[in-house]
Amino acid sequence: MTTTEFTLDQAPIGRLVRVVGVAGDDGITRRLADLGVRSGIIVACLRRAPLGDPSVFELCGYQLCLRRSESARVRVMDAGIDAGIERKRDRKRNQGRARTRGDGMSAGRVFALLGSPNAGKTTLFNALTGLRARVGNYPGVTVERREGPLDLDGVPARLIDLPGTYGLTPISADEAVVTEVLAGRVEGVDRPEALILVADACSLPRSLPFLGEALRLGRPACVVLTMLDELAARGGKLDLARLEAALGVPVIGVVGHRGRGVDRLRQLLARPDDWSRPPILPPEDRREREAWADSIAAHVIETRPARHRLTERIDSIVLHPVWGSLLFVLVMLTFFQLIFRWAGPAMDAIDGLVAMLANAARSGLPAGWIADLVADGLIAGVGSVVIFVPQIAILFSLLYLLEDLGYMARAAFVIDRAMGRIGLEGRSFVALLSSYACAVPGIMATRTIPSPRDRLVTILVAPLMTCSARLPVYTLLISAFVPDRAVAGPLRLQGLVLLALYVGGATAALAVAAIIQKTLVPGDGLPFTMELPTYRRPTFALWASQVLSSVRAFLRRAGTIILLATVALWLLLNFPRVEAPPGLDARAASAYALEHSAGGRLGHALEPLIAPLGFDWKIGVGLVASLAAREILVATLAQIYATGGDEGASLRDALRADRHPDTGLPVFTPATVGALLAFFVFALQCTSTIAIMRRETNSWRWPAFAFSYLFALAYGASFLTYRVIGYAVGAPS
């Protein structure tokens, strides 16, 4: 066995190495230590991503994903053991059984669940509260806050599910919230009186230093070991009595999704004043605390759990350099198609219901502006929120299903290196992909990104992905003005133009993300450290509660702002009331009234600004109306051109036939159509997106910045497109 030192990123696949030390003394070093990467720990390099980076390592009973930039800090030496031989030894180990204990009954208290991500906190929270969580944000930040009631035999108590953290020295917004809540410095959040420390029984050596750090807070505390069923299935065995004696606090084992041990835990929570306390607190120095943790692990772990064989077999395909990449593409394409296709019928049904309610309101109320306000303002405003619910529900149903199964971490692992080239990480890809259906669920999906910096950048570029709301505009303009002729075999010009618009939006999103990372939010983000959990079958109750919670949060957070904005736009397009000249039919009179409304006058006022783009006041009115939602441009143009409710062939004919009253030239020239398409590729014309961006960033600053920079991009791209196409076809400008 060689004693030559090298770095962890150089470790050959299939060999076990022993950690000698970790370079540096910063947040990344502390995070690696919290994850169990410390001197003396045995690490196995399992595999590398299809693009060569990051890599998957096994240590302390779990799998950890690290980029080369982080693993290169870790100095190791050969442990002299082949991982394949060790795996065979693991499989021969006997299965053990976990024991549970607890007693008592209590008064109303505020408890806090504290533990690392993937430790089973959420499952335990739902089991204790009966899925009755109150979800919101902590004041001043976008970190999600979850609280729920505890019924301890009729005595009320409250349970706070703190964000997952690996230590109490924060390097992210989530971890900062944990330390602030524990210190009682968060407005409107009571300081927890007792702590429920949650640890995964399969990776106890990794969790023990964190448990020691939490015990040093001096609060009444108990330790809950989760995943005991998985520990037994993998042949592992712990002595819980020894662990309780070593820690000096009550220790109980649970299987949250099956309810095993939950009743005993409730009894234990009933009497926190009777909980035992450590006679001597764990060491304050981190290295001494790690040695303390190692000694306890050696004392209480009777049989180390073997690797999860099902996970190994699935990962041999999912993380394979070729098959894993193909599977990733297939999963992402299916993910996108289901969001786009499955939501369509439900969205159409909601749209029809909203139209029916609007007609009923118009019929039931006296004719006049009040009926129009209720029908077109209030009901349409509510409908503009509710119509997104199918996409939101499908998005989070798939996200939570894939995440609970364990695949989302693998997807981020596969794509991480490609995203890393523009300064983002693999989890940003899923959010951007979701934005193809709608930027609203895409922005909400950024909650899976732990780095506030990466999350903010992803939110700011998500509107550039071509959402479904742009499709009606693209379809109208392309079908009306782009010839439907073959270009090469089955490829036709209209389809290629539509593809170019989609590719242009995605390319712009990646380019802007790289620029923002280097200019607006420069510096290093969080280190890319991610657990690869074992594959598990999610429980329906937990999955359904997560989806319903996200849907409710969307309706609650976005509804008020969207409704107010929609009503304001309705008022602009309908006031002041102007009498139409005699002799006009109802449709022409409606178009006349629209032209002379505040919105119409605004369109005329905007004409000097948009004339360099080839737009007239009618397009200006459509742009103003489309601030509520991009697809409203089609309905607005239909009303302006007095074509009634038909937004099909008649509107296309009307656009093609429209002429400037002064010159007699067509309003929609090839240059104008190209400029309008370019404008919609970039512009942030969606009140829903602005509202949800405001909620997710907890500030108007970033929505204002996004609207401004995207408008500048839209105007510049539209201007260049108008000039280039005009020059190419020889049209006057």
mmCIF file of C-alpha atoms in Angstrom, residues 289-450:
data_model
loop_
_atom_site.group_PDB
_atom_site.id
_atom_site.type_symbol
_atom_site.label_atom_id
_atom_site.label_comp_id
_atom_site.label_asym_id
_atom_site.label_seq_id
_atom_site.Cartn_x
_atom_site.Cartn_y
_atom_site.Cartn_z
ATOM 1 C CA ARG A 289 -15.906 17.602 18.288
ATOM 2 C CA GLU A 290 -15.158 15.465 15.228
ATOM 3 C CA ALA A 291 -12.969 13.193 17.369
ATOM 4 C CA TRP A 292 -15.802 13.035 19.944
ATOM 5 C CA ALA A 293 -18.202 12.027 17.152
ATOM 6 C CA ASP A 294 -15.851 9.350 15.816
ATOM 7 C CA SER A 295 -15.502 7.791 19.262
ATOM 8 C CA ILE A 296 -19.301 7.648 19.714
ATOM 9 C CA ALA A 297 -19.764 6.145 16.237
ATOM 10 C CA ALA A 298 -17.237 3.406 17.010
ATOM 11 C CA HIS A 299 -19.064 2.708 20.290
ATOM 12 C CA VAL A 300 -22.672 2.500 19.009
ATOM 13 C CA ILE A 301 -22.434 1.167 15.428
ATOM 14 C CA GLU A 302 -22.439 -2.600 15.737
ATOM 15 C CA THR A 303 -22.731 -3.329 12.003
ATOM 16 C CA ARG A 304 -22.107 -0.798 9.281
ATOM 17 C CA PRO A 305 -24.906 -0.773 6.655
ATOM 18 C CA ALA A 306 -24.006 -2.187 3.275
ATOM 19 C CA ARG A 307 -24.603 -0.280 0.081
ATOM 20 C CA HIS A 308 -28.157 -0.047 -1.177
ATOM 21 C CA ARG A 309 -28.106 -2.715 -3.890
ATOM 22 C CA LEU A 310 -31.206 -1.436 -5.719
ATOM 23 C CA THR A 311 -29.660 2.038 -5.864
ATOM 24 C CA GLU A 312 -26.421 0.603 -7.216
ATOM 25 C CA ARG A 313 -28.212 -1.300 -9.971
ATOM 26 C CA ILE A 314 -30.347 1.680 -11.023
ATOM 27 C CA ASP A 315 -27.395 4.082 -10.902
ATOM 28 C CA SER A 316 -25.399 1.817 -13.184
ATOM 29 C CA ILE A 317 -27.865 2.928 -15.882
ATOM 30 C CA VAL A 318 -29.010 6.368 -14.667
ATOM 31 C CA LEU A 319 -25.444 7.643 -14.202
ATOM 32 C CA HIS A 320 -23.878 5.756 -17.106
ATOM 33 C CA PRO A 321 -21.888 8.044 -19.455
ATOM 34 C CA VAL A 322 -24.062 7.069 -22.452
ATOM 35 C CA TRP A 323 -27.304 5.557 -21.178
ATOM 36 C CA GLY A 324 -27.553 8.058 -18.348
ATOM 37 C CA SER A 325 -27.323 10.985 -20.762
ATOM 38 C CA LEU A 326 -29.931 9.468 -23.088
ATOM 39 C CA LEU A 327 -32.236 8.745 -20.156
ATOM 40 C CA PHE A 328 -31.803 12.325 -18.943
ATOM 41 C CA VAL A 329 -32.855 13.688 -22.340
ATOM 42 C CA LEU A 330 -35.829 11.312 -22.431
ATOM 43 C CA VAL A 331 -36.967 12.241 -18.903
ATOM 44 C CA MET A 332 -36.628 15.962 -19.562
ATOM 45 C CA LEU A 333 -38.513 15.740 -22.886
ATOM 46 C CA THR A 334 -41.285 13.749 -21.222
ATOM 47 C CA PHE A 335 -41.315 16.194 -18.313
ATOM 48 C CA PHE A 336 -41.747 19.122 -20.697
ATOM 49 C CA GLN A 337 -44.358 17.411 -22.847
ATOM 50 C CA LEU A 338 -46.509 16.391 -19.887
ATOM 51 C CA ILE A 339 -46.527 19.923 -18.480
ATOM 52 C CA PHE A 340 -47.405 21.305 -21.898
ATOM 53 C CA ARG A 341 -49.913 18.649 -23.027
ATOM 54 C CA TRP A 342 -51.627 17.477 -19.871
ATOM 55 C CA ALA A 343 -52.314 21.019 -18.707
ATOM 56 C CA GLY A 344 -53.937 22.000 -22.026
ATOM 57 C CA PRO A 345 -57.386 20.393 -21.592
ATOM 58 C CA ALA A 346 -57.673 21.584 -17.983
ATOM 59 C CA MET A 347 -56.608 25.094 -18.934
ATOM 60 C CA ASP A 348 -59.132 25.121 -21.787
ATOM 61 C CA ALA A 349 -61.829 23.948 -19.374
ATOM 62 C CA ILE A 350 -60.957 26.684 -16.892
ATOM 63 C CA ASP A 351 -60.891 29.218 -19.708
ATOM 64 C CA GLY A 352 -64.355 28.074 -20.791
ATOM 65 C CA LEU A 353 -65.637 28.231 -17.218
ATOM 66 C CA VAL A 354 -64.286 31.763 -16.782
ATOM 67 C CA ALA A 355 -65.947 32.807 -20.055
ATOM 68 C CA MET A 356 -69.222 31.225 -18.916
ATOM 69 C CA LEU A 357 -69.081 33.044 -15.583
ATOM 70 C CA ALA A 358 -68.257 36.304 -17.342
ATOM 71 C CA ASN A 359 -71.252 35.881 -19.662
ATOM 72 C CA ALA A 360 -73.454 35.037 -16.690
ATOM 73 C CA ALA A 361 -72.296 38.173 -14.890
ATOM 74 C CA ARG A 362 -72.884 40.264 -17.982
ATOM 75 C CA SER A 363 -76.374 38.789 -18.359
ATOM 76 C CA GLY A 364 -77.298 39.065 -14.682
ATOM 77 C CA LEU A 365 -76.113 42.624 -14.134
ATOM 78 C CA PRO A 366 -77.565 45.784 -15.673
ATOM 79 C CA ALA A 367 -75.793 46.699 -18.897
ATOM 80 C CA GLY A 368 -73.025 49.220 -18.344
ATOM 81 C CA TRP A 369 -69.527 49.611 -17.075
ATOM 82 C CA ILE A 370 -70.207 47.775 -13.782
ATOM 83 C CA ALA A 371 -71.178 44.621 -15.657
ATOM 84 C CA ASP A 372 -68.122 45.005 -17.889
ATOM 85 C CA LEU A 373 -65.869 45.535 -14.849
ATOM 86 C CA VAL A 374 -67.172 42.421 -13.105
ATOM 87 C CA ALA A 375 -67.046 40.288 -16.272
ATOM 88 C CA ASP A 376 -63.878 41.536 -17.950
ATOM 89 C CA GLY A 377 -62.019 42.863 -14.927
ATOM 90 C CA LEU A 378 -62.731 40.874 -11.778
ATOM 91 C CA ILE A 379 -63.721 37.490 -13.240
ATOM 92 C CA ALA A 380 -61.131 37.693 -16.010
ATOM 93 C CA GLY A 381 -58.552 38.780 -13.431
ATOM 94 C CA VAL A 382 -59.253 35.786 -11.235
ATOM 95 C CA GLY A 383 -59.279 33.570 -14.319
ATOM 96 C CA SER A 384 -55.839 34.815 -15.337
ATOM 97 C CA VAL A 385 -54.536 33.371 -12.047
ATOM 98 C CA VAL A 386 -56.565 30.183 -11.852
ATOM 99 C CA ILE A 387 -55.767 29.178 -15.440
ATOM 100 C CA PHE A 388 -52.149 28.527 -14.401
ATOM 101 C CA VAL A 389 -53.170 26.055 -11.677
ATOM 102 C CA PRO A 390 -53.070 22.956 -13.969
ATOM 103 C CA GLN A 391 -49.509 23.772 -15.041
ATOM 104 C CA ILE A 392 -48.500 24.478 -11.449
ATOM 105 C CA ALA A 393 -50.073 21.246 -10.223
ATOM 106 C CA ILE A 394 -48.515 19.097 -12.977
ATOM 107 C CA LEU A 395 -45.124 20.766 -12.613
ATOM 108 C CA PHE A 396 -44.905 20.178 -8.877
ATOM 109 C CA SER A 397 -46.478 16.724 -9.127
ATOM 110 C CA LEU A 398 -43.650 15.677 -11.435
ATOM 111 C CA LEU A 399 -40.969 17.621 -9.559
ATOM 112 C CA TYR A 400 -41.875 16.175 -6.169
ATOM 113 C CA LEU A 401 -42.327 12.681 -7.597
ATOM 114 C CA LEU A 402 -38.901 12.715 -9.247
ATOM 115 C CA GLU A 403 -37.337 14.347 -6.196
ATOM 116 C CA ASP A 404 -38.894 11.907 -3.714
ATOM 117 C CA LEU A 405 -37.862 8.985 -5.901
ATOM 118 C CA GLY A 406 -34.290 10.284 -5.874
ATOM 119 C CA TYR A 407 -33.926 11.099 -9.587
ATOM 120 C CA MET A 408 -33.763 14.906 -9.435
ATOM 121 C CA ALA A 409 -30.398 14.821 -7.701
ATOM 122 C CA ARG A 410 -29.137 12.492 -10.452
ATOM 123 C CA ALA A 411 -30.459 14.819 -13.176
ATOM 124 C CA ALA A 412 -28.620 17.745 -11.618
ATOM 125 C CA PHE A 413 -25.487 15.584 -11.416
ATOM 126 C CA VAL A 414 -25.645 14.668 -15.126
ATOM 127 C CA ILE A 415 -26.112 18.239 -16.411
ATOM 128 C CA ASP A 416 -24.024 20.096 -13.822
ATOM 129 C CA ARG A 417 -20.841 20.502 -15.846
ATOM 130 C CA ALA A 418 -22.668 21.993 -18.832
ATOM 131 C CA MET A 419 -24.511 24.466 -16.576
ATOM 132 C CA GLY A 420 -21.306 25.203 -14.681
ATOM 133 C CA ARG A 421 -19.780 26.714 -17.816
ATOM 134 C CA ILE A 422 -22.222 29.634 -17.539
ATOM 135 C CA GLY A 423 -21.884 29.897 -13.764
ATOM 136 C CA LEU A 424 -25.011 27.952 -12.788
ATOM 137 C CA GLU A 425 -25.532 24.446 -11.474
ATOM 138 C CA GLY A 426 -27.504 21.427 -12.644
ATOM 139 C CA ARG A 427 -30.612 22.237 -10.597
ATOM 140 C CA SER A 428 -31.051 25.483 -12.552
ATOM 141 C CA PHE A 429 -31.635 23.462 -15.709
ATOM 142 C CA VAL A 430 -34.866 21.943 -14.400
ATOM 143 C CA ALA A 431 -36.277 25.375 -13.515
ATOM 144 C CA LEU A 432 -35.380 26.774 -16.933
ATOM 145 C CA LEU A 433 -36.894 23.737 -18.626
ATOM 146 C CA SER A 434 -40.119 24.243 -16.660
ATOM 147 C CA SER A 435 -40.246 27.826 -17.923
ATOM 148 C CA TYR A 436 -40.922 26.525 -21.431
ATOM 149 C CA ALA A 437 -44.446 25.782 -20.237
ATOM 150 C CA CYS A 438 -44.713 28.970 -18.170
ATOM 151 C CA ALA A 439 -42.209 31.199 -16.385
ATOM 152 C CA VAL A 440 -44.435 31.235 -13.291
ATOM 153 C CA PRO A 441 -43.950 27.560 -12.325
ATOM 154 C CA GLY A 442 -40.375 27.768 -13.608
ATOM 155 C CA ILE A 443 -39.581 30.566 -11.159
ATOM 156 C CA MET A 444 -41.301 28.666 -8.359
ATOM 157 C CA ALA A 445 -39.200 25.609 -9.237
ATOM 158 C CA THR A 446 -36.023 27.579 -8.377
ATOM 159 C CA ARG A 447 -36.750 26.806 -4.723
ATOM 160 C CA THR A 448 -34.815 23.582 -5.228
ATOM 161 C CA ILE A 449 -31.625 25.640 -5.835
ATOM 162 C CA PRO A 450 -29.801 26.101 -2.498
#
